[in-house]
Short mmCIF file of C-alpha atoms in Angstrom, two decimals:
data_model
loop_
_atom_site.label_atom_id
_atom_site.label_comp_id
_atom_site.label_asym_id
_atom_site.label_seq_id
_atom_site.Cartn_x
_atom_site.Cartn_y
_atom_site.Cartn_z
CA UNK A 1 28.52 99.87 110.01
CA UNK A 2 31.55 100.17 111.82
CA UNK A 3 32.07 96.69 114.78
CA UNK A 4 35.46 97.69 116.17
CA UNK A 5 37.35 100.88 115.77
CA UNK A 6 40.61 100.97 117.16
CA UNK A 7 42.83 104.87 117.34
CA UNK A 8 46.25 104.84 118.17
CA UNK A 9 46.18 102.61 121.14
CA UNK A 10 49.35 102.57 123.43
CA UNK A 11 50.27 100.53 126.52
CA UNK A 12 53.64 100.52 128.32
CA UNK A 13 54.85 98.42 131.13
CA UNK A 14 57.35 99.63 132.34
CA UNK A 15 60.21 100.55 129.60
CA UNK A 16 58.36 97.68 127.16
CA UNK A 17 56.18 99.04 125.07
CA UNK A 18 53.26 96.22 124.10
CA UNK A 19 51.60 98.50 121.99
CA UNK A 20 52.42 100.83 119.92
CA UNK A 21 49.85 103.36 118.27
CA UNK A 22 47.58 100.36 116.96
CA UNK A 23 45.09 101.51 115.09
CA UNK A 24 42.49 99.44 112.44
CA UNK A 25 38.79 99.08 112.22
CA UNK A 26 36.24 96.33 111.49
CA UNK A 27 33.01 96.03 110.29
CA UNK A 28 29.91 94.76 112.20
CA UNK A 29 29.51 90.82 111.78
CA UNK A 30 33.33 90.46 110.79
CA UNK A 31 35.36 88.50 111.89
CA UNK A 32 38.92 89.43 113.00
CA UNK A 33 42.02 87.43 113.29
CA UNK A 34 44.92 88.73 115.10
CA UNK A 35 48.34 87.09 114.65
CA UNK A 36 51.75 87.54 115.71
CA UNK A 37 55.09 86.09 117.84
CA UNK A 38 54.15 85.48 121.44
CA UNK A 39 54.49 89.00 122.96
CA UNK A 40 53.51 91.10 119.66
CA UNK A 41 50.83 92.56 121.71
CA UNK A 42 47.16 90.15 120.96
CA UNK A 43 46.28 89.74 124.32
CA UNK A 44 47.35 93.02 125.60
CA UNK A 45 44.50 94.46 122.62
CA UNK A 46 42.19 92.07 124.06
CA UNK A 47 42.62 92.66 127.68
CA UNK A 48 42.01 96.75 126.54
CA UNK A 49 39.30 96.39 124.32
CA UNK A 50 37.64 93.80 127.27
CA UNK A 51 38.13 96.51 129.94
CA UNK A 52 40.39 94.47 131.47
CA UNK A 53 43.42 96.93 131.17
CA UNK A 54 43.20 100.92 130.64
CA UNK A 55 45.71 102.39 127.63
CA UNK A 56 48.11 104.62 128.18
CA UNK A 57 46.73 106.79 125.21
CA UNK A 58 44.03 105.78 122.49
CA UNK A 59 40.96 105.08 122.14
CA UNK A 60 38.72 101.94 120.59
CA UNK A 61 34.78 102.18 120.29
CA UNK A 62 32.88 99.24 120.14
CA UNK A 63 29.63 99.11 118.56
CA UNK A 64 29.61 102.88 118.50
CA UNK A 65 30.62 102.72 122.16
CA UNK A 66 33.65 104.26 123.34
CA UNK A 67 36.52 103.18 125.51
CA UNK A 68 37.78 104.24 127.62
CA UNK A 69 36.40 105.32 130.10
CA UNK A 70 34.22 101.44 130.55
CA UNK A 71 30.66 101.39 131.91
CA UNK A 72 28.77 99.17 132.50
CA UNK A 73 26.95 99.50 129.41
CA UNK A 74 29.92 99.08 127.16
CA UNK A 75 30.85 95.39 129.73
CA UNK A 76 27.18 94.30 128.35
CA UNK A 77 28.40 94.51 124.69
CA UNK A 78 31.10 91.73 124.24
CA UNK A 79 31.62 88.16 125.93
CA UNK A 80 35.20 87.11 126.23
CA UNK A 81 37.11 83.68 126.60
CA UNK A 82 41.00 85.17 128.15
CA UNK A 83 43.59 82.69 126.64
CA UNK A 84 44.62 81.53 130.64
CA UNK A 85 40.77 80.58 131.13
CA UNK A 86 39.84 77.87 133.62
CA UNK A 87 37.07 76.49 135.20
CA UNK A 88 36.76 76.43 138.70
CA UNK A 89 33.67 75.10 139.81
CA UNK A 90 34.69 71.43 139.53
CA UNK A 91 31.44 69.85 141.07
CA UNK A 92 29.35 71.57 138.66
CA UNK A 93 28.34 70.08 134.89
CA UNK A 94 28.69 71.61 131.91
CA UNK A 95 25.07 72.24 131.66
CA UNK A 96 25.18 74.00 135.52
CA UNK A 97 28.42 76.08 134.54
CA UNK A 98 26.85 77.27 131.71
CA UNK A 99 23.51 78.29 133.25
CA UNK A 100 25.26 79.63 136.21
CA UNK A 101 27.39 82.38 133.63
CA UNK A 102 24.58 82.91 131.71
CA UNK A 103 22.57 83.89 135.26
CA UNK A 104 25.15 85.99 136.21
CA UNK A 105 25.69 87.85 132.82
CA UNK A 106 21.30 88.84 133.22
CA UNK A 107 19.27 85.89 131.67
CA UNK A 108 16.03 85.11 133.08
CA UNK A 109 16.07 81.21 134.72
CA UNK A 110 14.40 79.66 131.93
CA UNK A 111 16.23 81.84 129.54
CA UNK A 112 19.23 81.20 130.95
CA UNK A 113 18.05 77.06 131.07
CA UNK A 114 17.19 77.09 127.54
CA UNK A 115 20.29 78.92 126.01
CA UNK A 116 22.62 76.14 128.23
CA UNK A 117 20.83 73.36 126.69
CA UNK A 118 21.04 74.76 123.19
CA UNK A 119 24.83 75.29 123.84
CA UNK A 120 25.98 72.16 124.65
CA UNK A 121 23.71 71.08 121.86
CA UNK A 122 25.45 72.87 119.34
CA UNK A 123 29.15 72.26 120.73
CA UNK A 124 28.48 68.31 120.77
CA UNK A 125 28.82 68.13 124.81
CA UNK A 126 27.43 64.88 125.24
CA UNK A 127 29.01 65.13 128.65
CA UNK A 128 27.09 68.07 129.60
CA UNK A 129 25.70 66.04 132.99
CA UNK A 130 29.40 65.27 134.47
CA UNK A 131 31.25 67.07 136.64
CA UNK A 132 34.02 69.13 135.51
CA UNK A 133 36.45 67.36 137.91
CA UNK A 134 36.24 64.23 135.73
CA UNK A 135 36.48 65.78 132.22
CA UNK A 136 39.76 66.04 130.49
CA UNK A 137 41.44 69.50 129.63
CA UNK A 138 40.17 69.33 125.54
CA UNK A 139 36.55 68.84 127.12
CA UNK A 140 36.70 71.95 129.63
CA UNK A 141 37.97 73.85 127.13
CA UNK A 142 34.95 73.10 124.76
CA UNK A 143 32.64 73.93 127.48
CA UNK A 144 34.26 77.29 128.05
CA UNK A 145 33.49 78.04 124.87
CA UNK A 146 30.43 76.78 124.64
CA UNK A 147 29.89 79.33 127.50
CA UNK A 148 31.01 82.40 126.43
CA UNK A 149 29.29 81.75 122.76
CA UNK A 150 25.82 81.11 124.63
CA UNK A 151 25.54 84.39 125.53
CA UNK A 152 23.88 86.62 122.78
CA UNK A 153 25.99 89.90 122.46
CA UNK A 154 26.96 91.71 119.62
CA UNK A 155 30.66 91.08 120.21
CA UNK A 156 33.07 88.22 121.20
CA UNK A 157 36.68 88.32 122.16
CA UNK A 158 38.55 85.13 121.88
CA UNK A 159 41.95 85.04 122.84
CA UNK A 160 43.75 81.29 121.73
CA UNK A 161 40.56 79.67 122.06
CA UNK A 162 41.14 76.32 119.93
CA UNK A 163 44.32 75.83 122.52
CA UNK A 164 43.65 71.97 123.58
CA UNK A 165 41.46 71.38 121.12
CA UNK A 166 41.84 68.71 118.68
CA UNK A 167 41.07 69.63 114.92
CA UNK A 168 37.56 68.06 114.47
CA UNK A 169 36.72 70.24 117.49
CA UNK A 170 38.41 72.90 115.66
CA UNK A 171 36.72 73.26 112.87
CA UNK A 172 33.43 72.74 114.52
CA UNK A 173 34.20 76.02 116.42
CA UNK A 174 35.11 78.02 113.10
CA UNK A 175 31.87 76.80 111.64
CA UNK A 176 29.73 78.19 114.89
CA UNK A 177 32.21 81.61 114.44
CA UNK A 178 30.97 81.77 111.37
CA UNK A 179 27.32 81.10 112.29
CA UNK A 180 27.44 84.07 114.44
CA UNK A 181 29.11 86.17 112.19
CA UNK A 182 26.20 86.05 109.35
CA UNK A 183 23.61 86.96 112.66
CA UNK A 184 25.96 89.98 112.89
CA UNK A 185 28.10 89.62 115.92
CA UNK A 186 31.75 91.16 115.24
CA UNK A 187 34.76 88.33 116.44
CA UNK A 188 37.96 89.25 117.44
CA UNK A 189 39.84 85.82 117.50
CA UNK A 190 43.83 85.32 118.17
CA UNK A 191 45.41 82.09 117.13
CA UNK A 192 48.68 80.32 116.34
CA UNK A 193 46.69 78.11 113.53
CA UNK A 194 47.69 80.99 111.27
CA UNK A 195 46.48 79.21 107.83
CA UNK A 196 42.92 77.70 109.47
CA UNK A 197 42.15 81.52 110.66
CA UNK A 198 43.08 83.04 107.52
CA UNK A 199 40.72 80.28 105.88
CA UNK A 200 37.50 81.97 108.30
CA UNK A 201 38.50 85.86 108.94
CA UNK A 202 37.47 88.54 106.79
CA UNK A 203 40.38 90.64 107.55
CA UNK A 204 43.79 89.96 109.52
CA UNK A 205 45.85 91.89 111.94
CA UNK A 206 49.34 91.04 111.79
CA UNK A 207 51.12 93.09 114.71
CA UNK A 208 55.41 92.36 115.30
CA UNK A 209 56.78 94.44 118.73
CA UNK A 210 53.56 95.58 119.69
CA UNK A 211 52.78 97.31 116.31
CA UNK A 212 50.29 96.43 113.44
CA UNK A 213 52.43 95.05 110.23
CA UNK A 214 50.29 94.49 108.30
CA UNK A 215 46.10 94.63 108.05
CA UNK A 216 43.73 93.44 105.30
CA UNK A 217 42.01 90.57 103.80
CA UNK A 218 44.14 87.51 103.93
CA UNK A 219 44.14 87.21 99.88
CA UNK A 220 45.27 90.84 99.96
CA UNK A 221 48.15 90.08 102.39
CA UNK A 222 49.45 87.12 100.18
CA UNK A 223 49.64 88.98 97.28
CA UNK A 224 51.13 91.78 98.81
CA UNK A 225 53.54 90.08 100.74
CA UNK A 226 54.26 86.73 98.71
CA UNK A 227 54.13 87.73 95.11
CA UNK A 228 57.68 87.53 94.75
CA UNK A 229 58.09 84.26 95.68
CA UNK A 230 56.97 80.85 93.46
CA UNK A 231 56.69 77.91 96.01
CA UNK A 232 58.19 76.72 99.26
CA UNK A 233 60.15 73.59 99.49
CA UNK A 234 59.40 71.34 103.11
CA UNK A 235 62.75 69.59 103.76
CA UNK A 236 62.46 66.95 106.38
CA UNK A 237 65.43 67.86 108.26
CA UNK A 238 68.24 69.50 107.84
CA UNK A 239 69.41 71.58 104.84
CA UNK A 240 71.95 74.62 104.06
CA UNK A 241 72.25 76.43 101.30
CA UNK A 242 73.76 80.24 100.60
CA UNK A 243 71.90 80.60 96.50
CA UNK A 244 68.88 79.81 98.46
CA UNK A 245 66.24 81.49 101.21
CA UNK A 246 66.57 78.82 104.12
CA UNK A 247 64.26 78.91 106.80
CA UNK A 248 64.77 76.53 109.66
CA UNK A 249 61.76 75.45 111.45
CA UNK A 250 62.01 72.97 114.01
CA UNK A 251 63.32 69.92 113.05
CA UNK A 252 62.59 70.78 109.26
CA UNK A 253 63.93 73.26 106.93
CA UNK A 254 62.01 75.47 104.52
CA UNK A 255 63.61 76.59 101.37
CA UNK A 256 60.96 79.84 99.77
CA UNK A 257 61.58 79.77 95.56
CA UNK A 258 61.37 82.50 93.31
CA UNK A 259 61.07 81.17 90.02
CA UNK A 260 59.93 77.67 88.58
CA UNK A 261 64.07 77.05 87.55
CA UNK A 262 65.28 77.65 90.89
CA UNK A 263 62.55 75.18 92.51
CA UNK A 264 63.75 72.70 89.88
CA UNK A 265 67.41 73.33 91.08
CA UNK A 266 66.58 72.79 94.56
CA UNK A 267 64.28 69.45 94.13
CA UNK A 268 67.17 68.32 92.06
CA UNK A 269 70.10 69.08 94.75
CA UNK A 270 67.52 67.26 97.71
CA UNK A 271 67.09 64.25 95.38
CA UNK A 272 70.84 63.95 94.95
CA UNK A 273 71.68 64.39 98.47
CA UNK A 274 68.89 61.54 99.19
CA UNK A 275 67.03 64.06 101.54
CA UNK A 276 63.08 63.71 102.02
CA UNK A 277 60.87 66.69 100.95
CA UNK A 278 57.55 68.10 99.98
CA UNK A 279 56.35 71.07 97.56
CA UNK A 280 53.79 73.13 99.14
CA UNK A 281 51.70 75.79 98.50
CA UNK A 282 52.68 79.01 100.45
CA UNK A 283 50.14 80.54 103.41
CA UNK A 284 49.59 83.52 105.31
CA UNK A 285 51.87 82.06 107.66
CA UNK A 286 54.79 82.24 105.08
CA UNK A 287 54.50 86.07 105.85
CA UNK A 288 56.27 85.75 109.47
CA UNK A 289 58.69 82.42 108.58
CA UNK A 290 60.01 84.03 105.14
CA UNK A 291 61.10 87.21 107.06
CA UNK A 292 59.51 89.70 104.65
CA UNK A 293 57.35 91.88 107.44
CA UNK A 294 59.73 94.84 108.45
#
């Protein structure tokens, strides 16, 4: 059954288009990464398919409910963590600022009591009894997510959420995604960890100036986008070459092989010029730093 449908949605501000025609659809109990540059367009779907921002055409249904136009029984459907999210309610706990959302979204008091407890149960907040204004920004974050993951909907929209978090936390969170994935709730996640959400996603929506690039499973996308290339070469600083691809990343430089010779040929020109390096294996994140969506 179909989680997310998305037809030809289009927003403009102004003469920028964010946008552009997006269209792609999910199943229920997927999840969904979304990737791209800062300003593709990820938050912009977000904020739309949240009800946070009307289209300028399109349409998405969610759970076989359409939008727009946004009732209230459509707002009932999802839960959403926005990537700017904050807490404000400093002299509350964790364990109060959860309640207090969860009493607001509907839940029964002892409902409401019970799901808090279990959610800072399953997040690890052993510092569910202190007040916000003494936590650190890693451990509000964590709570925020704890929050909007204690509700039980059938969809969540997370927008950056593993911003601030360090990677044990991390991969904590994509094993609870993934826990609420097999109950059936469909996840719409964006992130910059491109390989760790290609590692959890069932499918991936790559979208460049405001339009989808690419969409599919994230083997599919390597092998569509990365089967002409052999390995990629880390250089650990800087490196030129015009025989080969040269990608400069930071402070490093990544040379992208074709064959097995030419990888030979360019381990054997770094050795001579005494430059450190590594061989690794290429990623869905190869797809944007190689250059080869158009």
């Amino acid at each position: 059954m179909e989680g997310i449908t998305v037809q030809g949605l289009t927003k403009r501000y102004g003469e920028v288009v964010a946008l552009d025609s997006v269209s792609f659809s999910i199943g229920r109990g997927s999840i969904l990464g979304t990737i791209g540059p800062n300003g593709a367009g990820k938050t912009t779907l977000i904020r739309i398919l949240s009800c946070l921002l009307r289209p300028d055409s399109g349409y998405a249904t969610i759970h076989g409910h359409r939008i727009p136009p946004c009732r209230d029984s459509v707002k009932r459907l999802f839960a959403l963590l926005p990537q700017e999210a904050r807490a404000h309610f400093y002299t509350l706990t964790p364990l109060e600022y959860i309640y207090h959302y969860l009493r607001m979204r509907g839940y029964p008091r002892e409902e409401a009591r019970a799901r808090a407890r279990e959610a800072v149960e399953e997040f690890g907040i052993h510092y569910h009894d202190r007040m916000v204004s003494t936590l650190s920004g890693g451990m509000v974050r964590k709570m925020l997510l704890a929050m909007v993951l204690s509700a039980d909907v059938p969809v969540y929209y997370l927008d950056e959420p593993t911003v601030g978090l360090d990677v044990e936390n991390r991969l904590k969170l994509w094993d609870i995604l993934r826990r609420r994935a097999k109950a059936g709730s469909t996840i719409l996640v964006t992130s910059h960890y491109l390989n760790e959400i290609s590692s959890i996603c069932d499918k991936v929506l790559l979208i460049k100036d405001g339009r989808v690039a690419a969409f599919g499973e994230p083997e599919e996308l390597g092998r569509r986008y990365l089967s002409g290339f052999y390995s990629k070469i880390v250089v650990l600083g800087e490196y030129s070459s015009s025989e080969h691809m040269v990608r400069r990343v930071g402070k490093n430089t990544i040379v992208y092989t074709r064959t097995r010779t030419e990888e030979r040929e360019v381990i054997a020109e770094l050795e001579d010029a005494g430059l450190p390096f590594r061989v690794e294996e290429l990623t869905i994140e190869d797809i944007f730093l190689a250059g080869v969506l158009r």
